Tab-separated table of C-alpha atoms in Angstrom:
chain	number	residue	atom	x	y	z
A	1	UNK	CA	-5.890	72.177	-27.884
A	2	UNK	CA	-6.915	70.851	-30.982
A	3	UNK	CA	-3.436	68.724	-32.823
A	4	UNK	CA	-3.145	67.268	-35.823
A	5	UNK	CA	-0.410	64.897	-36.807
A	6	UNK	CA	0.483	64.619	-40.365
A	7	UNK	CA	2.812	61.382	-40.686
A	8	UNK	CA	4.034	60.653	-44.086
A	9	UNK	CA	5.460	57.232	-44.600
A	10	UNK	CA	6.058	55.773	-47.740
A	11	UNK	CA	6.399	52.568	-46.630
A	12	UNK	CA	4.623	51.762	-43.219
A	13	UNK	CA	5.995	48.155	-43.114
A	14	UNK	CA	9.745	49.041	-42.953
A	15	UNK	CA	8.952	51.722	-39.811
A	16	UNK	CA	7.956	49.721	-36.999
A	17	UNK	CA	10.067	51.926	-34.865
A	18	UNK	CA	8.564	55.326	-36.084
A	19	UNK	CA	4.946	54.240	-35.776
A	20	UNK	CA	5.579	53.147	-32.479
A	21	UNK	CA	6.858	56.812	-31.564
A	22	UNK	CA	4.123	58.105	-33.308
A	23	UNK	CA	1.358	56.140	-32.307
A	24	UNK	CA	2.714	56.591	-28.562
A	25	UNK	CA	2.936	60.519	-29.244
A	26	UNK	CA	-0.599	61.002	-29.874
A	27	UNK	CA	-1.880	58.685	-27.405
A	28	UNK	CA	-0.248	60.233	-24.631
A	29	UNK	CA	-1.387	64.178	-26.082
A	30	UNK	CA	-5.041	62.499	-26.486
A	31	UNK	CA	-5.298	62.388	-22.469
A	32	UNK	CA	-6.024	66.183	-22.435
A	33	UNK	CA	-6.521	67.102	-26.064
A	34	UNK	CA	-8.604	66.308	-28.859
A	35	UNK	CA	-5.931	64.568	-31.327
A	36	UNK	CA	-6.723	63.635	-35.334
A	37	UNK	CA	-3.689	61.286	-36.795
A	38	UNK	CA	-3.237	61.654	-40.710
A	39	UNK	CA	-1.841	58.822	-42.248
A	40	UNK	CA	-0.392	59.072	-45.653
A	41	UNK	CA	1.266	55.746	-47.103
A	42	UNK	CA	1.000	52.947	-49.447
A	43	UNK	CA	-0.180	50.644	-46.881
A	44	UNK	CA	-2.964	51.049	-44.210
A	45	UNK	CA	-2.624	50.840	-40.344
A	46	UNK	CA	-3.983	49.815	-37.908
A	47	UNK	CA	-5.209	51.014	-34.345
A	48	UNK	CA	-6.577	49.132	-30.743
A	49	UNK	CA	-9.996	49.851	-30.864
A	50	UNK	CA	-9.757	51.751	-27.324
A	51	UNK	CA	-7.047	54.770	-29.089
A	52	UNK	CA	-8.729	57.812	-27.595
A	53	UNK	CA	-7.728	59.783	-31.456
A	54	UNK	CA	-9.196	60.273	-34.683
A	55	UNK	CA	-7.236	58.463	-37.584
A	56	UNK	CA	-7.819	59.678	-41.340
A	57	UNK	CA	-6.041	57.603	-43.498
A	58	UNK	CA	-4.802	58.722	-47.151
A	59	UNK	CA	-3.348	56.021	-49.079
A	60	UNK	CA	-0.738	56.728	-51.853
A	61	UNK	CA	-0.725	53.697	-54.467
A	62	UNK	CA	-0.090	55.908	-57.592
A	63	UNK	CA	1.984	58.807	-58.781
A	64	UNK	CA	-1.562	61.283	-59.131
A	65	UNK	CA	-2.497	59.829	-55.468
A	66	UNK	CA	0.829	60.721	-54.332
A	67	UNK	CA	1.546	64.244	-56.270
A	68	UNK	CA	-1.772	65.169	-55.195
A	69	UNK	CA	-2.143	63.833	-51.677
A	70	UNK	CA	-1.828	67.418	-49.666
A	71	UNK	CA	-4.795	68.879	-51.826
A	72	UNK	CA	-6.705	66.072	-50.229
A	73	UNK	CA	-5.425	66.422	-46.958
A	74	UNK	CA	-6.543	70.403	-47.062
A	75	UNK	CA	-9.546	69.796	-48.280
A	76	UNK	CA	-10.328	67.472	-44.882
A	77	UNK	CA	-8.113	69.861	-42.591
A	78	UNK	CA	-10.773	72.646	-43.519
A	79	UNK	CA	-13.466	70.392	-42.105
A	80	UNK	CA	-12.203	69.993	-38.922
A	81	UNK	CA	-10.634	72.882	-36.067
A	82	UNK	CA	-7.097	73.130	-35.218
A	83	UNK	CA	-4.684	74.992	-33.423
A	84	UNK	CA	-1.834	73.200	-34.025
A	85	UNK	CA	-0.514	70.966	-36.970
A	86	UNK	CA	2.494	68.373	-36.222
A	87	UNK	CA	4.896	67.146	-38.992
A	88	UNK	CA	7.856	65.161	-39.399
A	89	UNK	CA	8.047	65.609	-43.292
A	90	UNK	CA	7.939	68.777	-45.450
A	91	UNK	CA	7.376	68.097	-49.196
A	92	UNK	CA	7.152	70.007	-52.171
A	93	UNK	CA	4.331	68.448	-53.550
A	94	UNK	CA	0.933	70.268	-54.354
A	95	UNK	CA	-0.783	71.368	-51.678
A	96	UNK	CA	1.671	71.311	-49.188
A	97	UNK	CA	2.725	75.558	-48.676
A	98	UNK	CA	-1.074	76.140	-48.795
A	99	UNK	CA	-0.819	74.093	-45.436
A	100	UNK	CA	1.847	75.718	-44.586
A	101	UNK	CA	0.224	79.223	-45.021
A	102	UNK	CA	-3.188	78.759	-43.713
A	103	UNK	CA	-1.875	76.496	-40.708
A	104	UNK	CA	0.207	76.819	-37.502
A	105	UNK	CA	2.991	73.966	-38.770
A	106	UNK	CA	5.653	72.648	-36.370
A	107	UNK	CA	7.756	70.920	-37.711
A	108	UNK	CA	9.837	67.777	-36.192
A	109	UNK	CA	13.254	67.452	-37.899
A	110	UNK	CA	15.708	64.303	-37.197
A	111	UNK	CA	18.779	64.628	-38.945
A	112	UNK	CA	20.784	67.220	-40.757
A	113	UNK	CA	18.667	67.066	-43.355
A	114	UNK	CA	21.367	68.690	-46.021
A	115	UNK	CA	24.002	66.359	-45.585
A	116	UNK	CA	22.146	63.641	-44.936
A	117	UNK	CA	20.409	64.458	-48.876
A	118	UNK	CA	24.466	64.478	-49.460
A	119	UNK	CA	25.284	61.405	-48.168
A	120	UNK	CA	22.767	59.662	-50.512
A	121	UNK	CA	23.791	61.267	-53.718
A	122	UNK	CA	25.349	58.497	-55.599
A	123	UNK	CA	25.170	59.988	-59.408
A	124	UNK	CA	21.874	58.103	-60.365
A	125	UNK	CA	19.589	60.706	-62.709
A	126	UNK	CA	16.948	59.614	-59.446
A	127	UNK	CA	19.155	60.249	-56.571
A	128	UNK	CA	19.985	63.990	-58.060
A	129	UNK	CA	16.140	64.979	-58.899
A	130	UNK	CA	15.537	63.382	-55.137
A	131	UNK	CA	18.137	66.024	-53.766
A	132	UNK	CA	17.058	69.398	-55.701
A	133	UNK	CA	13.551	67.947	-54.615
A	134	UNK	CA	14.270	67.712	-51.460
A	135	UNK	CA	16.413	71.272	-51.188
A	136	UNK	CA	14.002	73.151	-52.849
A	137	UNK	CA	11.651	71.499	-50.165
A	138	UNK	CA	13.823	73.375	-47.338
A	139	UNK	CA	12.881	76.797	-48.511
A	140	UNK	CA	9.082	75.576	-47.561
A	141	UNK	CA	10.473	75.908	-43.697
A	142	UNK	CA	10.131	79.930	-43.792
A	143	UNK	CA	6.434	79.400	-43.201
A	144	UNK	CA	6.574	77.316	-40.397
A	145	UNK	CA	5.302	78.465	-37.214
A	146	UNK	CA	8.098	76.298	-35.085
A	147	UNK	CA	10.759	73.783	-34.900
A	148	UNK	CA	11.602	70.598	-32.860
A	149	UNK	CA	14.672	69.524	-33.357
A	150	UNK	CA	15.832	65.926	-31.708
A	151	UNK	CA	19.436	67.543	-31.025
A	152	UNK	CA	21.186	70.415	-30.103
A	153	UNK	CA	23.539	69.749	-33.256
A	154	UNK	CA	20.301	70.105	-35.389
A	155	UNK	CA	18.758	72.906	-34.130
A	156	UNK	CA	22.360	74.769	-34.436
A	157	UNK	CA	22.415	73.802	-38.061
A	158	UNK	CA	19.011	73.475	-39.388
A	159	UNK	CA	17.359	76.620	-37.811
A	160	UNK	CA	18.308	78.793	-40.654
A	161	UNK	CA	14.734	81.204	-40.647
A	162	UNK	CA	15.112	82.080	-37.476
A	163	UNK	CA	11.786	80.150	-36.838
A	164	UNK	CA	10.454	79.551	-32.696
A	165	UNK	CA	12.584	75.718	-31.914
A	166	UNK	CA	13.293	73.741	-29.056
A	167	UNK	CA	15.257	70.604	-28.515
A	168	UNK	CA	13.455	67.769	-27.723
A	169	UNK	CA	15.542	63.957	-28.041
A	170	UNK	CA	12.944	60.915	-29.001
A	171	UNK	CA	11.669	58.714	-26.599
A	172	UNK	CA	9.700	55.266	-25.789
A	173	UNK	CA	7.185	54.409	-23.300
A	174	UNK	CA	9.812	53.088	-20.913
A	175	UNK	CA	6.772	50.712	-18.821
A	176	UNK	CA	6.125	48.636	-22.015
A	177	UNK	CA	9.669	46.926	-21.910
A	178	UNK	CA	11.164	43.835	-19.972
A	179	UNK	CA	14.613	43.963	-18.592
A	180	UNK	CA	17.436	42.128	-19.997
A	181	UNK	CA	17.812	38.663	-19.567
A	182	UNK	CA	21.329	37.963	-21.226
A	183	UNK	CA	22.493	34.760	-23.599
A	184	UNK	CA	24.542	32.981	-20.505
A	185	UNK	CA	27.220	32.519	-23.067
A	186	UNK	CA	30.788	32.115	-22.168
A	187	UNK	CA	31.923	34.159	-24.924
A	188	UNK	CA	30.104	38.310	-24.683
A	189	UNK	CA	26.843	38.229	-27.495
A	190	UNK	CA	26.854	41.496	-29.186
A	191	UNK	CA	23.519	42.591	-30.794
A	192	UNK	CA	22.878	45.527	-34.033
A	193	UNK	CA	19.265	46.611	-34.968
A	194	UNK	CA	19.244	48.287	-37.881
A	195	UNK	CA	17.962	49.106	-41.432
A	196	UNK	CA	19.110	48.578	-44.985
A	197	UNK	CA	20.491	50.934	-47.456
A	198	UNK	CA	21.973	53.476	-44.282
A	199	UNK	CA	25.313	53.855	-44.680
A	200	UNK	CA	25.387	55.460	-41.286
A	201	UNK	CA	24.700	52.753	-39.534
A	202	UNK	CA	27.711	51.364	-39.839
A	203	UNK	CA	27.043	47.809	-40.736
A	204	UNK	CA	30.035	47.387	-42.902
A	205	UNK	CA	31.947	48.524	-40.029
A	206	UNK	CA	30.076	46.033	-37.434
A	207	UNK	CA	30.751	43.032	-39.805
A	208	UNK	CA	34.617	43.652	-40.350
A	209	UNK	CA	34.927	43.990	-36.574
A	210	UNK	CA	33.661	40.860	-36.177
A	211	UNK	CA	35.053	38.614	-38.370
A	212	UNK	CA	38.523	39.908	-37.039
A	213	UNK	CA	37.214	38.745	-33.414
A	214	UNK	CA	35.965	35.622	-34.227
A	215	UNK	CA	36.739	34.023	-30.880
A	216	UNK	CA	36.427	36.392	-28.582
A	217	UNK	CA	32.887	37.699	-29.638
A	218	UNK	CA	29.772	36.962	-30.963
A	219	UNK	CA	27.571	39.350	-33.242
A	220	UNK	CA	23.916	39.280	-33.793
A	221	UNK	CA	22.529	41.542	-36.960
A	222	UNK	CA	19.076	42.276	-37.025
A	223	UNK	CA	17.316	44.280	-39.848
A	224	UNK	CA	20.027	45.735	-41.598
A	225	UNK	CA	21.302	42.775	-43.841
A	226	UNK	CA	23.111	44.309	-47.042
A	227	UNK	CA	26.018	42.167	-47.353
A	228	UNK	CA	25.244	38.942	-45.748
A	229	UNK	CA	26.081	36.697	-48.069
A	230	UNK	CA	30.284	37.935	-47.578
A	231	UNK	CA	30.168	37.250	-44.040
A	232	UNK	CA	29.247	33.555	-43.673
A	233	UNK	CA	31.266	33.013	-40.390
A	234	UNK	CA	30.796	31.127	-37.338
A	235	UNK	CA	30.549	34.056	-34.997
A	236	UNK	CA	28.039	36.104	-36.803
A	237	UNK	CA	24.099	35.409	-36.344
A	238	UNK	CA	21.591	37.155	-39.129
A	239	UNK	CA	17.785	37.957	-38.640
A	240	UNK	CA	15.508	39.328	-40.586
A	241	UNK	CA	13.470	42.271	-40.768
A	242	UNK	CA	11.322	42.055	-38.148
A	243	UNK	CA	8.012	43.875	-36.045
A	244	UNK	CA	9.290	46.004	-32.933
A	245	UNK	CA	7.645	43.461	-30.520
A	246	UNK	CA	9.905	40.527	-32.324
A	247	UNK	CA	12.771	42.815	-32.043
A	248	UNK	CA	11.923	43.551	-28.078
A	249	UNK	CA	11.662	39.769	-27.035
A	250	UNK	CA	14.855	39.222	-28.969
A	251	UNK	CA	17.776	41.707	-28.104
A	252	UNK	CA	17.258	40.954	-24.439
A	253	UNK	CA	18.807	37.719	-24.982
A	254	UNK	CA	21.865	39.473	-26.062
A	255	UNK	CA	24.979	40.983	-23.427
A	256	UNK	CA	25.588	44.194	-25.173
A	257	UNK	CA	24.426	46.352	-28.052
A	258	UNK	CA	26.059	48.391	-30.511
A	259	UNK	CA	24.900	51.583	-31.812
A	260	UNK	CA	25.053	53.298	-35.058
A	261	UNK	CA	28.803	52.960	-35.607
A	262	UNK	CA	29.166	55.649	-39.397
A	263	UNK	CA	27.118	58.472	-38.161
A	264	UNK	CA	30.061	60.785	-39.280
A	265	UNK	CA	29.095	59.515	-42.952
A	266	UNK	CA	26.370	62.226	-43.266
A	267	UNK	CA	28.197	64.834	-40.954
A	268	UNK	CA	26.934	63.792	-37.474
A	269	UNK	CA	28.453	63.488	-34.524
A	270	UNK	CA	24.981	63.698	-31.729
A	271	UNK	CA	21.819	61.605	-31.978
A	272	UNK	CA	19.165	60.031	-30.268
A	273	UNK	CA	18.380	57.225	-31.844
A	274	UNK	CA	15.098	55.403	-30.853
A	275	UNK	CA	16.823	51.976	-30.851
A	276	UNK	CA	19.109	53.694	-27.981
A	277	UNK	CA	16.196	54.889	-25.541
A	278	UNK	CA	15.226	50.329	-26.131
A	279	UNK	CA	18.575	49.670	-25.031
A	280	UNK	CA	18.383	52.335	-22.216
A	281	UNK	CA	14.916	50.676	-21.159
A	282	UNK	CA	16.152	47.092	-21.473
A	283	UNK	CA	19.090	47.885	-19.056
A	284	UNK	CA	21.278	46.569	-22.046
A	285	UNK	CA	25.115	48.267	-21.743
A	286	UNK	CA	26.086	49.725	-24.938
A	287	UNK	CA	29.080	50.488	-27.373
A	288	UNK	CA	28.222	53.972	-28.581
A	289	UNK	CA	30.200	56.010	-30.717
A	290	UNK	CA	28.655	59.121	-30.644
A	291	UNK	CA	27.137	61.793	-28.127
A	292	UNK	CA	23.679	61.215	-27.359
A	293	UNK	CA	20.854	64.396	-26.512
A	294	UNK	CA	19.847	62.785	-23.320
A	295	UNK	CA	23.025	61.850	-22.105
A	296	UNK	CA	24.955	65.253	-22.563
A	297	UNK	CA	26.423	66.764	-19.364
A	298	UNK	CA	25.150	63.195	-17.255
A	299	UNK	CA	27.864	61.210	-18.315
A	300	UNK	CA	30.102	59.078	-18.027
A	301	UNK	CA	28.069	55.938	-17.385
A	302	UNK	CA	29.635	52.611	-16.558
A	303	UNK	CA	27.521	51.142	-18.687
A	304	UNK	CA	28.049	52.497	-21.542
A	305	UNK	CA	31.660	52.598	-23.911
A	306	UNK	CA	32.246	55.844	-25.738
A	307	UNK	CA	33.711	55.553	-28.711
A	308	UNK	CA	34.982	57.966	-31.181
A	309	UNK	CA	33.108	58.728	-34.121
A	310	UNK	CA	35.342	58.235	-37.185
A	311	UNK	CA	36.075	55.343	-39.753
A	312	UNK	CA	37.186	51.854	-38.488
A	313	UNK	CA	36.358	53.158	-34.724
A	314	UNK	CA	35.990	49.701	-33.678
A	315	UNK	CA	38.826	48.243	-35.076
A	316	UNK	CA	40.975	51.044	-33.310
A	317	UNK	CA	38.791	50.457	-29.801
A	318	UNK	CA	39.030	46.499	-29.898
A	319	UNK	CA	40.765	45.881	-26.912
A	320	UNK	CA	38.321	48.439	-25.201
A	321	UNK	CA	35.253	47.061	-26.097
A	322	UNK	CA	35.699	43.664	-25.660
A	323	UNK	CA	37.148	44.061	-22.243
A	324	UNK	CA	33.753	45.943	-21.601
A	325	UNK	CA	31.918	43.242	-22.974
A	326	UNK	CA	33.268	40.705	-20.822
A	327	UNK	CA	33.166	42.941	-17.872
A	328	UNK	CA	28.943	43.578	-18.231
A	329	UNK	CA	28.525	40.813	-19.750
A	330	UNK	CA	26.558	39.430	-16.967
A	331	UNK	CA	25.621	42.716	-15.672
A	332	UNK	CA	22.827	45.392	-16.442
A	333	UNK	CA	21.077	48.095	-14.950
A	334	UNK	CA	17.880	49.902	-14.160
A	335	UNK	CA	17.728	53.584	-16.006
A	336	UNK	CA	15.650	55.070	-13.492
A	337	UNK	CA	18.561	55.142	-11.194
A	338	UNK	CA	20.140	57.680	-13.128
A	339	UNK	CA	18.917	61.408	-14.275
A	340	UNK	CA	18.288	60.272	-17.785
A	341	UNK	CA	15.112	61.730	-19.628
A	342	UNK	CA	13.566	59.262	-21.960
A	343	UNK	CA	10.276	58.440	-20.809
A	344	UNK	CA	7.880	59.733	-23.408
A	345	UNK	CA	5.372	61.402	-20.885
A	346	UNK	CA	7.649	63.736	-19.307
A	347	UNK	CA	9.393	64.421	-23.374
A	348	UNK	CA	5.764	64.739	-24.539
A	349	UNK	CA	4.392	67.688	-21.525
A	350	UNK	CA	7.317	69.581	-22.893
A	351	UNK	CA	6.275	69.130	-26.649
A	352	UNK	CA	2.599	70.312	-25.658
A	353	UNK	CA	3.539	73.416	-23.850
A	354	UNK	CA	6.029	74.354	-26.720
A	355	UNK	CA	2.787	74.099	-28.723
A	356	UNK	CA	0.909	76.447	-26.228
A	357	UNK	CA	3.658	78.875	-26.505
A	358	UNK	CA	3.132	78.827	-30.275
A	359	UNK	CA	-0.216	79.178	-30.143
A	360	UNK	CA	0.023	82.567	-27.500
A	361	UNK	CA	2.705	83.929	-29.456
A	362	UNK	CA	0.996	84.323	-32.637
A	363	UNK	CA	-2.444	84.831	-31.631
């Protein structure tokens, strides 16, 4: 097949973790197919010399560059053959539905996409033109030709046309990773990667938790610093922003990790966050407070502490989670043991013969 990934970022710097998935995507469909990868962002990228994929890059340092961006990138799509185009963003900007109508376009959706736009709506004059920007963008998905959707909640909710979708949850290259190593600490080290500005995350949660548990626990934020200058106490540890390698060599010094703790903030209660499938990898137990894709009808894992997903869920689950923090502490384990998809091959064979199935069912 000839595939074409379009991957708009707006900011390449602050999405290590997405151009890892990306980049690991279209190396792994490059094995049997002839793959081109169009970048659009402000900054460029780039690629080991030995990537067996074409890379057009279309940088955006303007407001013409950006409104007019998709007329560029039809003009090059014309040069070259296709049979399928990949997405994860669909924008009302010029050029984009003439894509959309001259193209097969699967597109790759990762949240609820209406209340997430919701959950961001904080009466600026900017955040409203962002939401009826982004809504009117939604009625773009009636020319689509199919839909992967990284839950079984999205694809419920988001599959309003009717369109060809399967359920796909992200995934990592599982052989890149090293195995936890622990921080030998008397006390349990809890670790959080995240990002500013996502209230979903749940760092406001993480940080109350922890300064009522000074002494029992110790926290380590990474990334997601919003409010650090509140929380100066002993048993909390801040780091930067950092590249996904930095992040890798770090967390596995850490006992346990805690995932995205607010997801209920924009209406979510199932995910698959790419963070997870690291922590899965790393053999790192886990404090999650939602139902993951990959884990649904596996469970329950000793390894991992369900919470519920609802305001000041660790607060209520204290004495839970830091019993199971001492308890695996010292302890991790090895996820191909268990029947838990997250490699990105075996994700990524699936992905290609949804494609296929496109492809026949049109033609």
């Amino acid at each position: 097949m000839n595939l074409v990934y379009i991957a708009y970022l707006a900011d390449w710097k602050v999405s290590q973790g997405v151009i890892r998935k990306i980049t690991d995507q279209v190396k792994t469909w490059s094995v049997e197919h002839n793959v081109t990868l169009i970048l659009i962002s402000n900054c460029e990228v780039t690629f080991e010399s030995n990537s067996n994929f074409n890379v057009k890059f279309f940088r955006i340092n303007s407001f013409r560059s950006k409104a007019f961006v998709f007329s560029f990138v039809f003009n090059y799509l014309e040069s070259i053959d296709i049979d399928i185009i990949y997405t994860r963003s669909i924008l009302p900007f010029f050029g984009f539905k003439k894509i959309l109508k001259n193209y097969k376009v699967v597109y790759e959706i990762n949240s609820l996409v209406r209340k997430e736009l919701d959950s961001k709506i904080k009466n600026s004059l900017r955040d409203y033109l962002n939401y009826f920007k982004n809504i009117y963008s939604l009625s773009f998905h009636t020319y689509l030709a199919g839909l992967v959707c990284v839950t079984n909640e999205i694809e419920k909710f988001e599959n309003s046309y009717k369109i060809p979708s399967i359920v796909i949850p992200n995934g990592i290259s599982t052989n890149k990773l090293n195995k936890k190593i622990g921080s030998g600490s008397i006390i349990p080290q809890l670790v959080f990667v995240g990002s500013p500005n996502q209230s979903w995350h749940g760092i406001e949660e993480i940080l109350d938790f922890a300064d009522k548990f000074q002494s029992q626990l110790g926290f380590h934020i990474v990334g997601a610093v919003a409010t650090e200058s509140i929380y100066s106490v002993e048993n909390i540890t801040f780091y930067p922003y950092m590249n996904d390698s930095d992040v890798d060599n770090l967390i596995v010094n850490f006992d346990i990790a805690i995932c995205s703790a607010s997801l209920y903030k924009k209406g979510m209660y199932e995910a698959c966050p790419l963070k997870t499938r690291k922590y899965l990898s790393l053999g790192i137990p886990m404090i999650m407070p939602y139902v993951d894709t990959a884990l649904v009808d596996k469970g329950p894992f000793e390894f991992i502490c369900e919470i519920e997903n609802k305001p000041n869920n660790l607060i209520d689950n204290a004495e839970r989670i830091i019993d199971f923090s001492k308890k695996f502490k010292s302890r991790s384990y090895d996820i191909q043991n268990y029947n838990i998809e997250i490699d990105i091959s075996e994700l990524e064979l699936t992905r290609l013969n949804f494609f296929k199935s496109i492809i026949n069912r049109i033609n």
